[in-house]
Amino acid sequence: HGAPLRLLAPGFVGARSVKWLQHLAVRPEESGSVWQKRFYRMFPPWVRDLRDIDYDDGDVPPVYEFPVQSAIVSPAAGDVVTLGDDGALEARGYAVSGAGQRIVSVRLSTDGGESWRNATLLGVASAVAEAGGGEGARGKLPPPAPPEHGRNWSWVLWRARVP
């Protein structure tokens, strides 16, 4: 993939990381390709039918930076869970933000937003150790250094006890 050269653009949506680079054009405006003009867009919440969109009116901005996103990956839908002695279960997931912005907290609610619990953000070393890594084939990982502002290009793993 990408031989002899692959272009990666940190902080941009992965679809922009082209597989086969044949030529490179630097332009003052966005590409006129159908992919750029119609598909790599962030649609406002009132858009219900893509046939009703005027792609040239400026109301449908291109996806250059994606919004904060988070997902619960455990327990998965349909999992049978057992509550701990404290009456809670452990939820795990990830969070990611665009533009190199750092995830500073993840909060969960089980009552429709009436109350919130902070999740514990896991650093690289603790996430690898919890996954069974750490010592061994990968060696001991040092705790990550705090990234500079605007230079956080990775997701953050998290966990939380949820009543």
PDB file of C-alpha atoms in Angstrom:
ATOM      1  CA  HIS A   1       0.000   0.000   0.000  1.00  0.00           C
ATOM      2  CA  GLY A   2       1.449   3.305  -1.055  1.00  0.00           C
ATOM      3  CA  ALA A   3       4.694   2.112  -2.637  1.00  0.00           C
ATOM      4  CA  PRO A   4       6.960   3.769  -3.538  1.00  0.00           C
ATOM      5  CA  LEU A   5       5.602   6.744  -1.534  1.00  0.00           C
ATOM      6  CA  ARG A   6       2.667   7.136   0.809  1.00  0.00           C
ATOM      7  CA  LEU A   7       1.401  10.484   2.018  1.00  0.00           C
ATOM      8  CA  LEU A   8       0.067  10.668   5.575  1.00  0.00           C
ATOM      9  CA  ALA A   9      -1.505  13.833   6.916  1.00  0.00           C
ATOM     10  CA  PRO A  10      -1.630  13.739  10.751  1.00  0.00           C
ATOM     11  CA  GLY A  11      -4.839  15.168  12.139  1.00  0.00           C
ATOM     12  CA  PHE A  12      -6.869  14.697   8.980  1.00  0.00           C
ATOM     13  CA  VAL A  13      -9.545  12.087   8.398  1.00  0.00           C
ATOM     14  CA  GLY A  14      -7.980   8.755   7.368  1.00  0.00           C
ATOM     15  CA  ALA A  15      -9.725   8.810   4.001  1.00  0.00           C
ATOM     16  CA  ARG A  16      -7.316  11.590   3.072  1.00  0.00           C
ATOM     17  CA  SER A  17      -4.324   9.282   3.563  1.00  0.00           C
ATOM     18  CA  VAL A  18      -4.089   8.260  -0.056  1.00  0.00           C
ATOM     19  CA  LYS A  19      -3.013   4.764  -1.005  1.00  0.00           C
ATOM     20  CA  TRP A  20      -1.350   5.455  -4.344  1.00  0.00           C
ATOM     21  CA  LEU A  21       0.242   8.835  -4.838  1.00  0.00           C
ATOM     22  CA  GLN A  22       0.697   9.521  -8.556  1.00  0.00           C
ATOM     23  CA  HIS A  23       1.152  13.274  -8.376  1.00  0.00           C
ATOM     24  CA  LEU A  24       0.835  16.062  -5.838  1.00  0.00           C
ATOM     25  CA  ALA A  25      -0.860  19.406  -6.513  1.00  0.00           C
ATOM     26  CA  VAL A  26      -0.791  22.234  -3.978  1.00  0.00           C
ATOM     27  CA  ARG A  27      -3.775  24.535  -4.529  1.00  0.00           C
ATOM     28  CA  PRO A  28      -5.256  27.519  -2.693  1.00  0.00           C
ATOM     29  CA  GLU A  29      -8.748  25.951  -2.825  1.00  0.00           C
ATOM     30  CA  GLU A  30     -10.160  22.523  -2.085  1.00  0.00           C
ATOM     31  CA  SER A  31     -10.296  19.838  -4.743  1.00  0.00           C
ATOM     32  CA  GLY A  32     -13.238  19.795  -7.138  1.00  0.00           C
ATOM     33  CA  SER A  33     -13.401  15.990  -7.100  1.00  0.00           C
ATOM     34  CA  VAL A  34     -16.734  14.343  -6.376  1.00  0.00           C
ATOM     35  CA  TRP A  35     -15.260  12.792  -3.217  1.00  0.00           C
ATOM     36  CA  GLN A  36     -14.210  16.140  -1.814  1.00  0.00           C
ATOM     37  CA  LYS A  37     -17.265  18.093  -2.954  1.00  0.00           C
ATOM     38  CA  ARG A  38     -19.957  15.585  -1.973  1.00  0.00           C
ATOM     39  CA  PHE A  39     -18.754  12.900   0.412  1.00  0.00           C
ATOM     40  CA  TYR A  40     -16.115  14.327   2.759  1.00  0.00           C
ATOM     41  CA  ARG A  41     -18.649  16.678   4.355  1.00  0.00           C
ATOM     42  CA  MET A  42     -19.952  17.348   7.850  1.00  0.00           C
ATOM     43  CA  PHE A  43     -23.710  17.609   7.446  1.00  0.00           C
ATOM     44  CA  PRO A  44     -25.672  19.837   9.825  1.00  0.00           C
ATOM     45  CA  PRO A  45     -28.269  18.075  12.000  1.00  0.00           C
ATOM     46  CA  TRP A  46     -31.234  19.339   9.952  1.00  0.00           C
ATOM     47  CA  VAL A  47     -30.107  17.470   6.828  1.00  0.00           C
ATOM     48  CA  ARG A  48     -32.430  14.497   6.371  1.00  0.00           C
ATOM     49  CA  ASP A  49     -32.040  13.792   2.642  1.00  0.00           C
ATOM     50  CA  LEU A  50     -28.753  14.212   0.767  1.00  0.00           C
ATOM     51  CA  ARG A  51     -30.667  15.035  -2.439  1.00  0.00           C
ATOM     52  CA  ASP A  52     -31.781  18.339  -0.884  1.00  0.00           C
ATOM     53  CA  ILE A  53     -28.266  19.671  -0.291  1.00  0.00           C
ATOM     54  CA  ASP A  54     -26.740  22.566  -2.204  1.00  0.00           C
ATOM     55  CA  TYR A  55     -23.070  21.604  -1.926  1.00  0.00           C
ATOM     56  CA  ASP A  56     -21.893  25.019  -3.084  1.00  0.00           C
ATOM     57  CA  ASP A  57     -23.747  27.199  -0.555  1.00  0.00           C
ATOM     58  CA  GLY A  58     -21.164  26.918   2.236  1.00  0.00           C
ATOM     59  CA  ASP A  59     -23.572  25.319   4.736  1.00  0.00           C
ATOM     60  CA  VAL A  60     -21.933  21.923   4.336  1.00  0.00           C
ATOM     61  CA  PRO A  61     -18.325  22.360   5.420  1.00  0.00           C
ATOM     62  CA  PRO A  62     -15.640  19.875   4.396  1.00  0.00           C
ATOM     63  CA  VAL A  63     -14.343  17.434   6.976  1.00  0.00           C
ATOM     64  CA  TYR A  64     -10.876  18.707   7.770  1.00  0.00           C
ATOM     65  CA  GLU A  65     -11.111  18.168  11.486  1.00  0.00           C
ATOM     66  CA  PHE A  66     -13.485  15.689  13.003  1.00  0.00           C
ATOM     67  CA  PRO A  67     -15.320  16.300  16.279  1.00  0.00           C
ATOM     68  CA  VAL A  68     -14.588  14.528  19.543  1.00  0.00           C
ATOM     69  CA  GLN A  69     -15.814  10.954  19.348  1.00  0.00           C
ATOM     70  CA  SER A  70     -15.975   8.236  21.960  1.00  0.00           C
ATOM     71  CA  ALA A  71     -17.266   4.689  21.982  1.00  0.00           C
ATOM     72  CA  ILE A  72     -17.944   2.053  24.580  1.00  0.00           C
ATOM     73  CA  VAL A  73     -16.353  -1.173  23.385  1.00  0.00           C
ATOM     74  CA  SER A  74     -16.942  -3.276  26.481  1.00  0.00           C
ATOM     75  CA  PRO A  75     -19.432  -4.467  27.379  1.00  0.00           C
ATOM     76  CA  ALA A  76     -20.576  -4.921  23.810  1.00  0.00           C
ATOM     77  CA  ALA A  77     -24.211  -4.937  22.742  1.00  0.00           C
ATOM     78  CA  GLY A  78     -25.765  -8.231  23.743  1.00  0.00           C
ATOM     79  CA  ASP A  79     -23.086  -9.098  26.322  1.00  0.00           C
ATOM     80  CA  VAL A  80     -24.297 -10.694  29.522  1.00  0.00           C
ATOM     81  CA  VAL A  81     -22.662  -8.798  32.369  1.00  0.00           C
ATOM     82  CA  THR A  82     -22.099  -9.586  36.008  1.00  0.00           C
ATOM     83  CA  LEU A  83     -22.032  -6.729  38.460  1.00  0.00           C
ATOM     84  CA  GLY A  84     -19.161  -6.529  40.901  1.00  0.00           C
ATOM     85  CA  ASP A  85     -19.512  -6.603  44.684  1.00  0.00           C
ATOM     86  CA  ASP A  86     -19.949  -2.822  44.522  1.00  0.00           C
ATOM     87  CA  GLY A  87     -23.019  -3.209  42.274  1.00  0.00           C
ATOM     88  CA  ALA A  88     -21.182  -1.745  39.284  1.00  0.00           C
ATOM     89  CA  LEU A  89     -19.790  -3.022  36.021  1.00  0.00           C
ATOM     90  CA  GLU A  90     -16.633  -1.964  34.264  1.00  0.00           C
ATOM     91  CA  ALA A  91     -17.080  -0.129  30.966  1.00  0.00           C
ATOM     92  CA  ARG A  92     -14.163   0.373  28.596  1.00  0.00           C
ATOM     93  CA  GLY A  93     -13.764   2.383  25.465  1.00  0.00           C
ATOM     94  CA  TYR A  94     -11.808   4.933  23.499  1.00  0.00           C
ATOM     95  CA  ALA A  95     -12.020   8.643  22.711  1.00  0.00           C
ATOM     96  CA  VAL A  96     -10.402  10.597  19.883  1.00  0.00           C
ATOM     97  CA  SER A  97     -10.411  14.208  18.765  1.00  0.00           C
ATOM     98  CA  GLY A  98      -9.422  15.950  15.570  1.00  0.00           C
ATOM     99  CA  ALA A  99      -6.872  18.679  14.926  1.00  0.00           C
ATOM    100  CA  GLY A 100      -4.396  17.170  17.349  1.00  0.00           C
ATOM    101  CA  GLN A 101      -6.407  18.272  20.375  1.00  0.00           C
ATOM    102  CA  ARG A 102      -5.912  16.241  23.548  1.00  0.00           C
ATOM    103  CA  ILE A 103      -8.733  14.323  25.205  1.00  0.00           C
ATOM    104  CA  VAL A 104      -8.785  15.652  28.778  1.00  0.00           C
ATOM    105  CA  SER A 105     -11.741  13.729  30.199  1.00  0.00           C
ATOM    106  CA  VAL A 106     -14.406  11.159  29.411  1.00  0.00           C
ATOM    107  CA  ARG A 107     -17.626  11.124  31.406  1.00  0.00           C
ATOM    108  CA  LEU A 108     -20.444   8.592  31.427  1.00  0.00           C
ATOM    109  CA  SER A 109     -24.075   8.880  32.477  1.00  0.00           C
ATOM    110  CA  THR A 110     -26.529   6.064  33.108  1.00  0.00           C
ATOM    111  CA  ASP A 111     -29.496   8.278  33.985  1.00  0.00           C
ATOM    112  CA  GLY A 112     -30.012  10.386  30.887  1.00  0.00           C
ATOM    113  CA  GLY A 113     -27.502  13.055  31.890  1.00  0.00           C
ATOM    114  CA  GLU A 114     -28.772  13.783  35.391  1.00  0.00           C
ATOM    115  CA  SER A 115     -25.436  12.717  36.862  1.00  0.00           C
ATOM    116  CA  TRP A 116     -22.025  11.919  35.414  1.00  0.00           C
ATOM    117  CA  ARG A 117     -19.034   9.732  36.341  1.00  0.00           C
ATOM    118  CA  ASN A 118     -15.487  10.418  35.254  1.00  0.00           C
ATOM    119  CA  ALA A 119     -13.689   7.621  33.454  1.00  0.00           C
ATOM    120  CA  THR A 120     -10.030   6.877  34.093  1.00  0.00           C
ATOM    121  CA  LEU A 121      -7.894   7.748  31.088  1.00  0.00           C
ATOM    122  CA  LEU A 122      -5.274   5.096  30.410  1.00  0.00           C
ATOM    123  CA  GLY A 123      -1.783   5.990  29.276  1.00  0.00           C
ATOM    124  CA  VAL A 124       0.035   3.835  26.733  1.00  0.00           C
ATOM    125  CA  ALA A 125       1.965   1.890  29.378  1.00  0.00           C
ATOM    126  CA  SER A 126      -1.101   1.079  31.504  1.00  0.00           C
ATOM    127  CA  ALA A 127      -3.202   0.144  28.469  1.00  0.00           C
ATOM    128  CA  VAL A 128      -0.523  -2.260  27.203  1.00  0.00           C
ATOM    129  CA  ALA A 129      -0.076  -3.764  30.677  1.00  0.00           C
ATOM    130  CA  GLU A 130      -3.824  -4.288  31.062  1.00  0.00           C
ATOM    131  CA  ALA A 131      -3.927  -5.972  27.651  1.00  0.00           C
ATOM    132  CA  GLY A 132      -1.319  -8.466  28.879  1.00  0.00           C
ATOM    133  CA  GLY A 133       1.711  -6.659  27.478  1.00  0.00           C
ATOM    134  CA  GLY A 134       4.365  -4.591  29.185  1.00  0.00           C
ATOM    135  CA  GLU A 135       7.184  -6.929  30.140  1.00  0.00           C
ATOM    136  CA  GLY A 136       8.024  -9.427  27.429  1.00  0.00           C
ATOM    137  CA  ALA A 137       8.143  -9.185  23.684  1.00  0.00           C
ATOM    138  CA  ARG A 138       7.424  -5.453  23.627  1.00  0.00           C
ATOM    139  CA  GLY A 139       9.572  -4.678  26.644  1.00  0.00           C
ATOM    140  CA  LYS A 140       8.676  -2.295  29.446  1.00  0.00           C
ATOM    141  CA  LEU A 141       7.033   0.853  28.144  1.00  0.00           C
ATOM    142  CA  PRO A 142       7.762   4.154  29.902  1.00  0.00           C
ATOM    143  CA  PRO A 143       4.866   6.409  30.843  1.00  0.00           C
ATOM    144  CA  PRO A 144       4.031   8.746  27.968  1.00  0.00           C
ATOM    145  CA  ALA A 145       5.326  12.299  28.079  1.00  0.00           C
ATOM    146  CA  PRO A 146       2.618  14.955  27.987  1.00  0.00           C
ATOM    147  CA  PRO A 147       2.139  15.859  24.304  1.00  0.00           C
ATOM    148  CA  GLU A 148       2.389  19.437  23.156  1.00  0.00           C
ATOM    149  CA  HIS A 149      -0.826  21.360  22.506  1.00  0.00           C
ATOM    150  CA  GLY A 150      -2.137  20.566  19.021  1.00  0.00           C
ATOM    151  CA  ARG A 151       0.104  17.515  18.603  1.00  0.00           C
ATOM    152  CA  ASN A 152      -2.069  14.704  19.982  1.00  0.00           C
ATOM    153  CA  TRP A 153      -2.741  12.447  17.025  1.00  0.00           C
ATOM    154  CA  SER A 154      -3.909   9.315  18.789  1.00  0.00           C
ATOM    155  CA  TRP A 155      -6.923   7.965  20.598  1.00  0.00           C
ATOM    156  CA  VAL A 156      -7.147   7.578  24.364  1.00  0.00           C
ATOM    157  CA  LEU A 157      -8.331   4.400  26.023  1.00  0.00           C
ATOM    158  CA  TRP A 158     -10.533   4.726  29.100  1.00  0.00           C
ATOM    159  CA  ARG A 159     -12.340   2.630  31.715  1.00  0.00           C
ATOM    160  CA  ALA A 160     -15.000   3.401  34.309  1.00  0.00           C
ATOM    161  CA  ARG A 161     -16.958   1.667  37.035  1.00  0.00           C
ATOM    162  CA  VAL A 162     -20.622   2.258  36.260  1.00  0.00           C
ATOM    163  CA  PRO A 163     -23.367   1.586  38.834  1.00  0.00           C
TER     164      PRO A 163
END
